[in-house]
CSV table of C-alpha atoms and ligand atoms in Angstrom, one decimal:
chain,number,residue,atom,x,y,z
E,1,MET,CA,29.4,3.4,34.2
E,2,LYS,CA,30.6,6.4,32.4
E,3,GLU,CA,27.9,8.3,30.5
E,4,LYS,CA,28.5,8.5,26.8
E,5,THR,CA,27.1,11.6,25.1
E,6,TYR,CA,26.0,11.8,21.6
E,7,TYR,CA,24.0,14.1,19.4
E,8,VAL,CA,20.9,13.3,17.4
E,9,CYS,CA,19.5,15.4,14.6
E,10,SER,CA,15.9,16.3,15.3
E,11,ASN,CA,15.2,16.5,11.5
E,12,CYS,CA,16.6,13.3,10.1
E,13,GLY,CA,17.6,11.3,13.1
E,14,PHE,CA,21.3,11.2,12.2
E,15,LYS,CA,23.5,10.3,15.2
E,16,THR,CA,27.0,11.6,15.9
E,17,THR,CA,29.4,11.9,18.8
E,18,LYS,CA,30.6,15.4,17.8
E,19,TRP,CA,28.4,18.4,18.0
E,20,ALA,CA,28.1,20.6,14.9
E,21,GLY,CA,26.0,23.6,14.0
E,22,LYS,CA,24.9,22.0,10.8
E,23,CYS,CA,23.8,18.4,10.5
E,24,PRO,CA,26.3,16.5,8.4
E,25,ASN,CA,23.6,14.3,7.0
E,26,CYS,CA,20.6,16.5,6.1
E,27,GLY,CA,22.3,19.9,6.2
E,28,GLN,CA,19.8,21.5,8.6
E,29,TRP,CA,21.1,24.1,11.0
E,30,ASN,CA,20.8,23.8,14.8
E,31,THR,CA,19.1,20.5,14.8
E,32,LEU,CA,21.7,18.4,16.7
E,33,LYS,CA,20.5,17.8,20.2
E,34,GLN,CA,22.4,16.1,23.0
E,35,GLU,CA,21.3,12.7,24.3
E,36,ASN,CA,22.9,10.4,26.8
E,37,GLN,CA,23.6,6.7,26.4
E,38,ASN,CA,24.4,4.1,29.0
E,39,LYS,CA,22.3,5.7,31.7
E,40,GLU,CA,22.4,3.5,34.8
E,41,LYS,CA,19.1,1.8,35.0
E,42,SER,CA,17.3,0.7,38.2
E,43,SER,CA,17.8,-3.1,38.4
E,44,ASN,CA,14.3,-4.3,39.1
E,45,LEU,CA,14.4,-6.7,36.2
E,46,LYS,CA,11.7,-9.2,36.1
E,47,ILE,CA,12.3,-12.6,34.6
E,48,ILE,CA,9.2,-14.6,33.6
E,49,LYS,CA,8.9,-18.3,32.9
E,50,LEU,CA,6.9,-18.8,29.7
E,51,ASP,CA,4.8,-21.6,31.1
E,52,GLU,CA,3.7,-19.4,34.1
E,53,ILE,CA,2.0,-17.0,31.8
E,54,GLU,CA,-1.8,-17.5,31.7
E,55,SER,CA,-2.6,-18.0,28.1
E,56,THR,CA,-5.3,-15.8,26.7
E,57,GLU,CA,-6.9,-16.4,23.4
E,58,VAL,CA,-6.2,-13.8,20.8
E,59,PHE,CA,-9.3,-11.7,20.8
E,60,SER,CA,-10.2,-9.3,18.0
E,61,TYR,CA,-12.8,-6.6,17.1
E,62,LYS,CA,-14.6,-7.5,13.9
E,63,THR,CA,-15.9,-5.0,11.4
E,64,ASN,CA,-18.5,-7.5,10.1
E,65,GLN,CA,-17.4,-6.7,6.6
E,66,LYS,CA,-16.3,-10.0,5.1
E,67,GLN,CA,-13.4,-8.7,3.0
E,68,ILE,CA,-12.0,-6.4,5.7
E,69,ASP,CA,-12.2,-9.0,8.5
E,70,GLU,CA,-10.4,-11.6,6.2
E,71,PHE,CA,-7.8,-9.0,5.3
E,72,LEU,CA,-7.2,-8.3,9.0
E,73,GLY,CA,-7.0,-12.0,9.9
E,74,GLY,CA,-10.3,-12.0,11.8
E,75,GLY,CA,-10.5,-8.4,13.0
E,76,PHE,CA,-8.4,-5.7,14.8
E,77,VAL,CA,-6.5,-7.6,17.5
E,78,VAL,CA,-6.8,-6.5,21.1
E,79,GLY,CA,-3.6,-4.6,22.0
E,80,GLY,CA,-2.5,-4.5,18.4
E,81,VAL,CA,-1.0,-1.3,16.9
E,82,TYR,CA,-1.6,-0.7,13.2
E,83,LEU,CA,-0.2,1.8,10.8
E,84,ILE,CA,-2.2,3.0,7.9
E,85,ALA,CA,-0.2,4.9,5.3
E,86,GLY,CA,-1.1,6.7,2.1
E,87,SER,CA,-0.6,9.9,0.2
E,88,PRO,CA,-2.5,13.0,1.4
E,89,GLY,CA,-6.1,13.1,0.1
E,90,ILE,CA,-6.2,9.5,-0.9
E,91,GLY,CA,-9.0,8.7,1.6
E,92,LYS,CA,-7.3,7.5,4.8
E,93,SER,CA,-9.6,9.6,7.1
E,94,THR,CA,-12.6,8.4,5.0
E,95,LEU,CA,-11.6,4.8,5.4
E,96,LEU,CA,-11.0,5.1,9.1
E,97,LEU,CA,-14.3,6.9,9.7
E,98,GLN,CA,-16.0,4.0,7.9
E,99,LEU,CA,-14.0,1.3,9.8
E,100,SER,CA,-14.9,3.1,13.0
E,101,LYS,CA,-18.5,3.1,12.0
E,102,TYR,CA,-18.5,-0.6,11.3
E,103,LEU,CA,-16.7,-1.4,14.6
E,104,VAL,CA,-19.2,0.7,16.6
E,105,GLU,CA,-22.1,-1.0,14.8
E,106,ASN,CA,-20.6,-4.2,16.0
E,107,SER,CA,-20.6,-3.0,19.6
E,108,SER,CA,-16.9,-2.0,19.9
E,109,LYS,CA,-16.0,1.1,21.8
E,110,VAL,CA,-14.1,3.3,19.3
E,111,LEU,CA,-12.7,6.8,19.9
E,112,TYR,CA,-11.5,8.8,16.9
E,113,ILE,CA,-8.8,11.1,17.8
E,114,SER,CA,-8.5,13.9,15.3
E,115,ALA,CA,-5.3,15.9,15.4
E,116,GLU,CA,-5.4,17.1,11.8
E,117,GLU,CA,-9.0,18.1,11.1
E,118,SER,CA,-11.3,20.0,13.4
E,119,ALA,CA,-14.3,18.1,14.7
E,120,ILE,CA,-16.5,20.3,12.4
E,121,GLN,CA,-14.5,19.3,9.3
E,122,LEU,CA,-14.7,15.7,10.3
E,123,SER,CA,-18.4,15.8,11.0
E,124,LEU,CA,-19.0,17.0,7.4
E,125,LYS,CA,-17.2,13.9,6.2
E,126,ALA,CA,-18.9,11.7,8.8
E,127,LYS,CA,-22.4,12.9,7.6
E,128,ARG,CA,-21.6,11.7,4.0
E,129,LEU,CA,-20.7,8.3,5.5
E,130,ASN,CA,-23.6,8.2,8.0
E,131,SER,CA,-21.0,7.6,10.7
E,132,LYS,CA,-21.8,8.5,14.3
E,133,ILE,CA,-18.7,8.0,16.3
E,134,PRO,CA,-17.2,9.8,19.3
E,135,VAL,CA,-14.4,12.2,18.3
E,136,LEU,CA,-11.7,13.7,20.5
E,137,GLU,CA,-10.1,16.8,19.0
E,138,SER,CA,-6.5,16.9,20.3
E,139,ASN,CA,-2.9,16.9,19.3
E,140,ASP,CA,-1.3,16.7,22.7
E,141,LEU,CA,0.2,13.3,23.3
E,142,ASP,CA,-0.4,13.5,27.1
E,143,ASP,CA,-4.1,14.2,26.6
E,144,ILE,CA,-4.3,11.5,24.1
E,145,ILE,CA,-2.6,8.9,26.3
E,146,PHE,CA,-4.9,10.0,29.2
E,147,ALA,CA,-7.9,9.3,26.9
E,148,ILE,CA,-6.6,6.0,25.8
E,149,LYS,CA,-6.5,4.8,29.4
E,150,GLN,CA,-10.2,5.5,29.8
E,151,LYS,CA,-13.2,3.5,28.7
E,152,TYR,CA,-12.7,3.0,25.0
E,153,ASP,CA,-11.1,0.0,23.4
E,154,LEU,CA,-10.0,1.0,19.9
E,155,PHE,CA,-8.4,4.3,19.0
E,156,VAL,CA,-7.8,6.0,15.6
E,157,ILE,CA,-5.0,8.6,15.7
E,158,ASP,CA,-5.4,10.8,12.7
E,159,SER,CA,-2.5,11.5,12.1
E,160,ILE,CA,0.8,10.8,13.8
E,161,HIS,CA,2.5,13.8,12.1
E,162,THR,CA,0.2,16.2,13.8
E,163,ILE,CA,0.6,15.2,17.4
E,164,TYR,CA,3.3,16.3,19.7
E,165,SER,CA,4.9,15.5,23.0
E,166,ASN,CA,6.5,18.1,25.3
E,167,ASP,CA,9.2,15.6,26.1
E,168,VAL,CA,10.9,16.2,22.7
E,169,ASP,CA,12.4,19.5,21.8
E,170,SER,CA,11.7,19.4,18.0
E,171,PHE,CA,8.9,20.5,15.8
E,172,ILE,CA,5.6,18.6,15.1
E,173,GLY,CA,6.0,16.1,12.4
E,174,SER,CA,9.8,15.8,12.8
E,175,ILE,CA,11.2,12.3,12.9
E,176,ASN,CA,12.0,12.6,16.6
E,177,GLN,CA,8.5,13.7,17.5
E,178,VAL,CA,6.9,11.1,15.3
E,179,ARG,CA,9.1,8.3,16.7
E,180,LEU,CA,8.7,9.2,20.3
E,181,CYS,CA,4.9,9.7,20.0
E,182,ALA,CA,4.6,6.3,18.3
E,183,GLN,CA,6.7,4.6,20.9
E,184,LYS,CA,4.6,6.0,23.8
E,185,LEU,CA,1.4,5.1,22.0
E,186,ILE,CA,2.7,1.5,21.5
E,187,GLU,CA,3.7,1.3,25.2
E,188,VAL,CA,0.3,2.3,26.4
E,189,ALA,CA,-1.5,0.0,23.9
E,190,LYS,CA,0.5,-3.0,25.2
E,191,GLU,CA,0.2,-2.1,28.9
E,192,TYR,CA,-3.6,-1.4,28.8
E,193,ASN,CA,-4.5,-3.9,26.0
E,194,LYS,CA,-5.9,-1.2,23.8
E,195,THR,CA,-6.0,-1.3,20.0
E,196,ILE,CA,-4.5,1.7,18.2
E,197,ILE,CA,-4.7,2.5,14.5
E,198,ILE,CA,-2.2,5.2,13.6
E,199,VAL,CA,-2.6,7.2,10.4
E,200,SER,CA,0.6,8.3,8.6
E,201,HIS,CA,1.2,10.2,5.4
E,202,ILE,CA,3.6,9.1,2.8
E,203,THR,CA,5.8,11.4,0.8
E,204,LYS,CA,6.2,11.7,-2.9
E,205,GLU,CA,9.0,9.1,-2.8
E,206,GLY,CA,6.5,6.6,-1.4
E,207,LEU,CA,8.2,6.3,1.9
E,208,ILE,CA,6.1,6.7,5.1
E,209,ALA,CA,7.1,10.3,5.8
E,210,GLY,CA,10.1,10.3,8.1
E,211,PRO,CA,9.0,7.3,10.1
E,212,LYS,CA,9.9,4.5,7.8
E,213,ALA,CA,11.3,3.9,11.2
E,214,LEU,CA,7.8,3.3,12.5
E,215,GLU,CA,7.3,0.2,10.4
E,216,HIS,CA,9.2,-2.1,12.6
E,217,LEU,CA,7.7,-0.8,15.8
E,218,VAL,CA,4.1,-1.5,15.0
E,219,ASP,CA,2.3,-4.9,14.5
E,220,ALA,CA,0.9,-4.3,11.1
E,221,VAL,CA,1.5,-1.8,8.2
E,222,PHE,CA,-1.2,-1.1,5.6
E,223,TYR,CA,-0.9,1.0,2.6
E,224,LEU,CA,-3.9,2.7,0.8
E,225,GLU,CA,-3.1,3.1,-2.9
E,226,SER,CA,-5.1,4.6,-5.7
E,227,ASP,CA,-5.3,3.9,-9.4
E,228,ASP,CA,-5.1,7.0,-11.6
E,229,LYS,CA,-8.2,6.7,-13.5
E,230,TYR,CA,-11.2,4.9,-12.1
E,231,ASN,CA,-11.2,6.0,-8.5
E,232,TYR,CA,-10.5,2.6,-7.0
E,233,ARG,CA,-8.6,2.3,-3.7
E,234,LEU,CA,-6.5,-0.7,-2.8
E,235,LEU,CA,-5.7,-1.6,0.8
E,236,ARG,CA,-2.5,-3.7,0.9
E,237,ALA,CA,-0.6,-5.1,3.9
E,238,THR,CA,3.2,-5.0,3.8
E,239,LYS,CA,3.5,-6.4,7.3
E,240,ASN,CA,1.0,-8.1,9.6
E,241,ARG,CA,1.9,-10.0,12.7
E,242,PHE,CA,-1.7,-11.4,12.9
E,243,ALA,CA,-2.4,-12.5,9.4
E,244,SER,CA,-0.9,-13.2,6.0
E,245,THR,CA,-0.1,-10.2,3.8
E,246,GLU,CA,-1.4,-11.9,0.7
E,247,SER,CA,-4.9,-10.6,0.6
E,248,VAL,CA,-6.0,-7.1,-0.4
E,249,VAL,CA,-9.3,-5.1,-0.3
E,250,ILE,CA,-10.4,-3.0,-3.2
E,251,PHE,CA,-12.8,-0.1,-2.8
E,252,LYS,CA,-14.4,2.4,-5.1
E,253,MET,CA,-14.5,6.0,-3.8
E,254,THR,CA,-18.0,7.3,-4.2
E,255,GLU,CA,-19.9,10.4,-3.0
E,256,SER,CA,-20.9,8.5,0.1
E,257,GLY,CA,-17.6,7.0,1.0
E,258,LEU,CA,-15.6,3.9,0.0
E,259,ASN,CA,-17.6,1.0,-1.4
E,260,ILE,CA,-16.0,-2.4,-0.9
E,261,ILE,CA,-15.7,-4.2,-4.2
E,262,GLU,CA,-17.1,-7.7,-3.5
E,263,ASP,CA,-16.6,-9.1,-6.9
E,264,ASP,CA,-13.3,-10.9,-7.4
E,265,PHE,CA,-13.4,-9.8,-11.0
E,266,LEU,CA,-12.6,-6.2,-11.6
E,267,THR,CA,-13.7,-5.0,-14.9
E,268,TYR,CA,-11.3,-2.3,-15.8
E,269,ILE,CA,-12.0,-1.8,-19.4
E,270,GLU,CA,-14.5,1.0,-19.9
E,271,ASP,CA,-13.3,2.0,-23.3
E,272,THR,CA,-14.2,-1.0,-25.5
E,273,LYS,CA,-12.8,0.3,-28.8
E,274,GLU,CA,-10.6,-2.3,-30.4
E,275,LEU,CA,-7.5,-0.6,-31.8
E,276,GLU,CA,-4.1,-1.5,-33.2
E,277,GLY,CA,-1.5,-1.5,-30.5
E,278,LYS,CA,-3.8,-2.2,-27.7
E,279,ALA,CA,-3.9,-5.3,-25.5
E,280,ILE,CA,-5.8,-6.1,-22.3
E,281,GLY,CA,-3.6,-7.5,-19.5
E,282,ALA,CA,-4.5,-8.8,-16.1
E,283,ILE,CA,-2.8,-8.9,-12.8
E,284,LEU,CA,-3.7,-10.8,-9.7
E,285,GLU,CA,-4.0,-8.9,-6.4
E,286,GLY,CA,-5.1,-11.1,-3.6
E,287,SER,CA,-8.2,-12.8,-4.9
E,288,TYR,CA,-9.0,-10.0,-7.4
E,289,LEU,CA,-8.2,-10.3,-11.0
E,290,MET,CA,-7.7,-6.8,-12.4
E,291,PHE,CA,-7.8,-5.9,-16.0
E,292,ILE,CA,-5.6,-3.2,-17.4
E,293,GLU,CA,-5.1,-1.7,-20.8
E,294,ILE,CA,-1.7,-1.6,-22.4
E,295,GLN,CA,-1.0,0.5,-25.4
E,296,ALA,CA,2.1,0.2,-27.6
E,297,LEU,CA,3.3,2.3,-30.6
E,298,CYS,CA,6.0,1.0,-32.9
E,299,VAL,CA,7.3,3.4,-35.5
E,300,LYS,CA,10.3,3.1,-37.9
E,301,SER,CA,13.2,4.6,-36.2
E,302,PRO,CA,14.9,7.3,-38.3
E,303,PHE,CA,18.2,6.8,-36.4
E,304,GLY,CA,20.4,3.9,-35.7
E,305,MET,CA,19.6,4.1,-32.0
E,306,PRO,CA,15.9,3.3,-31.5
E,307,ARG,CA,14.0,5.2,-28.8
E,308,ARG,CA,12.2,3.3,-26.1
E,309,THR,CA,9.8,5.1,-23.8
E,310,SER,CA,7.6,3.6,-21.1
E,311,VAL,CA,4.9,5.1,-18.9
E,312,GLY,CA,3.7,2.9,-16.0
E,313,PHE,CA,6.0,-0.1,-16.8
E,314,ASP,CA,9.6,-0.7,-16.0
E,315,LEU,CA,11.8,0.4,-18.9
E,316,ASN,CA,14.4,-2.3,-18.4
E,317,ARG,CA,11.8,-4.9,-18.5
E,318,LEU,CA,10.4,-3.4,-21.7
E,319,ASN,CA,13.9,-3.6,-23.2
E,320,MET,CA,14.2,-7.2,-22.1
E,321,LEU,CA,10.9,-8.1,-23.7
E,322,LEU,CA,11.8,-6.4,-26.9
E,323,ALA,CA,15.0,-8.5,-27.0
E,324,VAL,CA,13.0,-11.6,-26.4
E,325,ILE,CA,10.6,-10.7,-29.3
E,326,GLU,CA,13.5,-10.0,-31.6
E,327,LYS,CA,15.4,-13.2,-30.8
E,328,ARG,CA,12.4,-15.7,-30.4
E,329,LEU,CA,10.1,-14.3,-33.1
E,330,GLY,CA,12.7,-12.9,-35.4
E,331,LEU,CA,11.0,-9.5,-35.6
E,332,PRO,CA,13.3,-6.6,-36.4
E,333,MET,CA,12.7,-4.6,-33.2
E,334,PHE,CA,16.0,-2.7,-33.6
E,335,GLU,CA,14.5,-0.8,-36.5
E,336,TYR,CA,11.6,0.5,-34.4
E,337,ASP,CA,11.1,3.2,-31.8
E,338,VAL,CA,8.8,1.7,-29.2
E,339,TYR,CA,6.4,3.7,-26.9
E,340,LEU,CA,4.5,1.9,-24.2
E,341,ASN,CA,1.8,3.2,-21.9
E,342,VAL,CA,-0.2,1.5,-19.2
E,343,ILE,CA,-3.6,3.1,-19.0
E,344,GLY,CA,-5.2,3.5,-15.5
E,345,GLY,CA,-4.5,0.7,-13.1
E,346,PHE,CA,-2.5,0.7,-9.9
E,347,LYS,CA,1.3,0.8,-10.0
E,348,VAL,CA,2.1,-2.1,-12.3
E,349,ASN,CA,5.4,-3.4,-11.1
E,350,ASN,CA,4.0,-6.8,-11.8
E,351,THR,CA,5.6,-9.2,-14.3
E,352,LEU,CA,2.2,-10.8,-15.0
E,353,VAL,CA,1.6,-8.1,-17.6
E,354,ASP,CA,4.5,-9.2,-19.7
E,355,MET,CA,2.2,-11.1,-22.0
E,356,ALA,CA,0.0,-8.1,-22.6
E,357,VAL,CA,3.0,-5.9,-23.2
E,358,VAL,CA,4.3,-8.3,-25.9
E,359,ALA,CA,0.9,-8.7,-27.4
E,360,SER,CA,0.4,-4.9,-27.6
E,361,ILE,CA,3.8,-4.5,-29.3
E,362,ILE,CA,3.1,-7.2,-31.9
E,363,SER,CA,-0.4,-5.7,-32.4
E,364,SER,CA,1.2,-2.3,-33.3
E,365,LEU,CA,4.0,-3.8,-35.3
E,366,LYS,CA,1.8,-6.1,-37.4
E,367,LYS,CA,-1.1,-3.6,-37.6
E,368,ILE,CA,-3.6,-6.0,-36.2
E,369,THR,CA,-6.5,-5.3,-33.8
E,370,MET,CA,-7.3,-7.7,-31.0
E,371,SER,CA,-10.7,-8.5,-29.6
E,372,ASN,CA,-11.2,-7.1,-26.1
E,373,ASN,CA,-12.3,-10.5,-25.1
E,374,TYR,CA,-8.6,-11.6,-25.2
E,375,VAL,CA,-6.9,-11.0,-21.9
E,376,PHE,CA,-3.2,-11.8,-21.5
E,377,LEU,CA,-1.7,-12.9,-18.3
E,378,GLY,CA,1.8,-14.3,-17.6
E,379,GLU,CA,5.4,-13.6,-16.9
E,380,ILE,CA,7.8,-14.2,-19.8
E,381,ASP,CA,11.4,-15.3,-19.2
E,382,LEU,CA,14.5,-14.7,-21.3
E,383,LEU,CA,13.9,-17.9,-23.3
E,384,GLY,CA,10.5,-16.7,-24.3
E,385,ASN,CA,8.6,-19.1,-22.1
E,386,VAL,CA,5.6,-18.1,-20.2
E,387,ARG,CA,5.6,-19.0,-16.5
E,388,LYS,CA,2.7,-20.9,-15.0
E,389,THR,CA,0.3,-18.8,-13.0
E,390,LYS,CA,-2.1,-20.5,-10.6
E,391,LEU,CA,-5.5,-18.8,-10.6
E,392,PRO,CA,-7.7,-19.2,-7.5
E,393,ASP,CA,-10.6,-21.6,-8.1
E,394,ILE,CA,-13.3,-19.0,-7.8
E,395,LEU,CA,-11.7,-17.0,-10.6
E,396,GLN,CA,-11.3,-20.0,-12.9
E,397,GLN,CA,-15.0,-20.7,-12.4
E,398,LYS,CA,-16.0,-17.1,-13.1
E,399,LEU,CA,-13.8,-17.0,-16.2
E,400,LYS,CA,-15.4,-20.1,-17.6
E,401,ASN,CA,-18.8,-18.4,-17.3
E,402,SER,CA,-17.7,-15.2,-19.0
E,403,ASN,CA,-16.8,-14.3,-22.5
E,404,VAL,CA,-13.3,-13.4,-21.6
E,405,LYS,CA,-10.7,-15.6,-23.2
E,406,LEU,CA,-7.7,-15.6,-20.9
E,407,LEU,CA,-4.5,-16.3,-22.7
E,408,LEU,CA,-2.1,-17.7,-20.1
E,409,HIS,CA,0.4,-20.5,-19.9
E,410,GLU,CA,-2.0,-23.2,-20.9
E,411,ASN,CA,-2.8,-21.8,-24.4
E,412,THR,CA,0.3,-19.8,-25.0
E,413,PRO,CA,3.3,-21.4,-23.2
E,414,ASN,CA,5.8,-19.4,-25.1
E,415,VAL,CA,5.9,-16.3,-27.3
E,416,GLU,CA,5.8,-18.2,-30.6
E,417,LYS,CA,2.4,-19.7,-29.5
E,418,LEU,CA,1.4,-16.2,-28.3
E,419,LEU,CA,2.1,-14.8,-31.8
E,420,LYS,CA,0.1,-17.6,-33.4
E,421,ALA,CA,-2.8,-17.0,-31.0
E,422,ILE,CA,-3.1,-13.4,-31.9
E,423,LEU,CA,-2.4,-13.4,-35.6
W,1,LIG,P1,-9.6,12.0,3.0
W,1,LIG,O1,-10.2,10.8,3.7
W,1,LIG,O2,-9.7,13.3,3.7
W,1,LIG,O3,-8.1,11.7,2.7
W,1,LIG,P2,-6.8,11.6,3.6
W,1,LIG,O4,-7.2,11.5,5.0
W,1,LIG,O5,-6.0,10.4,3.1
W,1,LIG,O6,-6.0,12.9,3.4
W,1,LIG,O7,-10.3,12.0,1.6
W,1,LIG,C1,-10.3,13.1,0.9
W,1,LIG,C2,-10.9,12.9,-0.5
W,1,LIG,O8,-11.9,12.0,-0.5
W,1,LIG,C3,-11.5,14.2,-0.9
W,1,LIG,O9,-11.0,14.5,-2.2
W,1,LIG,C4,-12.9,14.0,-0.9
W,1,LIG,C5,-13.1,12.5,-1.2
W,1,LIG,N1,-14.3,11.9,-0.6
W,1,LIG,C6,-15.2,11.3,-1.4
W,1,LIG,O10,-15.0,11.3,-2.6
W,1,LIG,N2,-16.3,10.8,-0.9
W,1,LIG,C7,-16.6,10.8,0.4
W,1,LIG,O11,-17.6,10.3,0.9
W,1,LIG,C8,-15.6,11.4,1.3
W,1,LIG,C9,-15.9,11.5,2.8
W,1,LIG,C10,-14.5,12.0,0.7
W,2,LIG,MG1,-7.0,12.7,6.6
């Protein structure tokens, strides 16, 4: 077979059959490196009959923390490879030091491989968390793989962007390095039945830096997100071969690490002032009901073209809701500039806050204040109808016992009813 030659950019991974000094995709100089395809392979292919494989029960390492084990689908699976991604400084190392601690306390053999922080830096963190776990300080992939083959069962690699393999001729953190290191780690995990948790940074754009490509290689991908006000952290799965991706875990970052929020009911409203243009909305994340504050300001527009500004909520969706208010409630929104602001909270790309958005706009327009006990939850469609939302039973029970009056589909099935309810 004739060998086909092609060139791969060590910066962006772009592939081309023609060499060039400058990568046509990312514009970096001298990054195109030759690779060969169609290399003849030795033909010791092994074909296996599925019924001849001895079935082994899926075994997993538990953390003994109810929320986390449920989130994982029982625990960290033997031979599973996990990716935990989040922005720098959000608390990935803190979370993993804690998870390691829980696992060790539950008699699992964990090795924390630190390629980013020195053991001394890490020990300062570990002291705050009261975490006594073995740490290997290394960023050389060969050393790390050697360590993985030894006596430990679970490994944390913190982080994938700071380890390197001598087999790749590109800089640490480049896409080629990251991809090859991840591939080799996955191979060794599968061959030796070891569990590996890989830490990865995400860039400003929210992509897992460079290796969005890693997502399909690993068994599970978790994101650690933060709200911008109350120091909560939310752990979400975008992929999990071993469990559903529905559930989330919410933590609060404290002086001594991340505290798991056990309550399903997250009180978000610290400022209890009742003001015009303010409405409390709720979103469902896993089994948590999270309250967020929405503020709207409607002022007479001096021009024929009203201004619409939104912080923390999709502007197109705001425009749609304004059109619904205008058409269904006959309110002259075209005469008003509308400013919308979501206070605190995680990224609200959630249509369940539609009701609260509409309520805050009406509150500002009609100059009415609403009780903080009113909480709005529901998606609104173009016809002004509120979609049904099914709340988990525990939440319904808790709501019954609280003084919160949740305005959802049952009491306000459309915007006309919503208007009546708040006026
Ligand atoms: P870190 O886990 O180092 O973030 P990442 O690994 O994602 O870059 O967390 C860094 C932040 O967390 C830092 O600002 C200090 C804070 N922190 C606490 O508030 N409490 C703690 O107990 C610890 C260990 C860190
Ligand atoms: Mg870190």
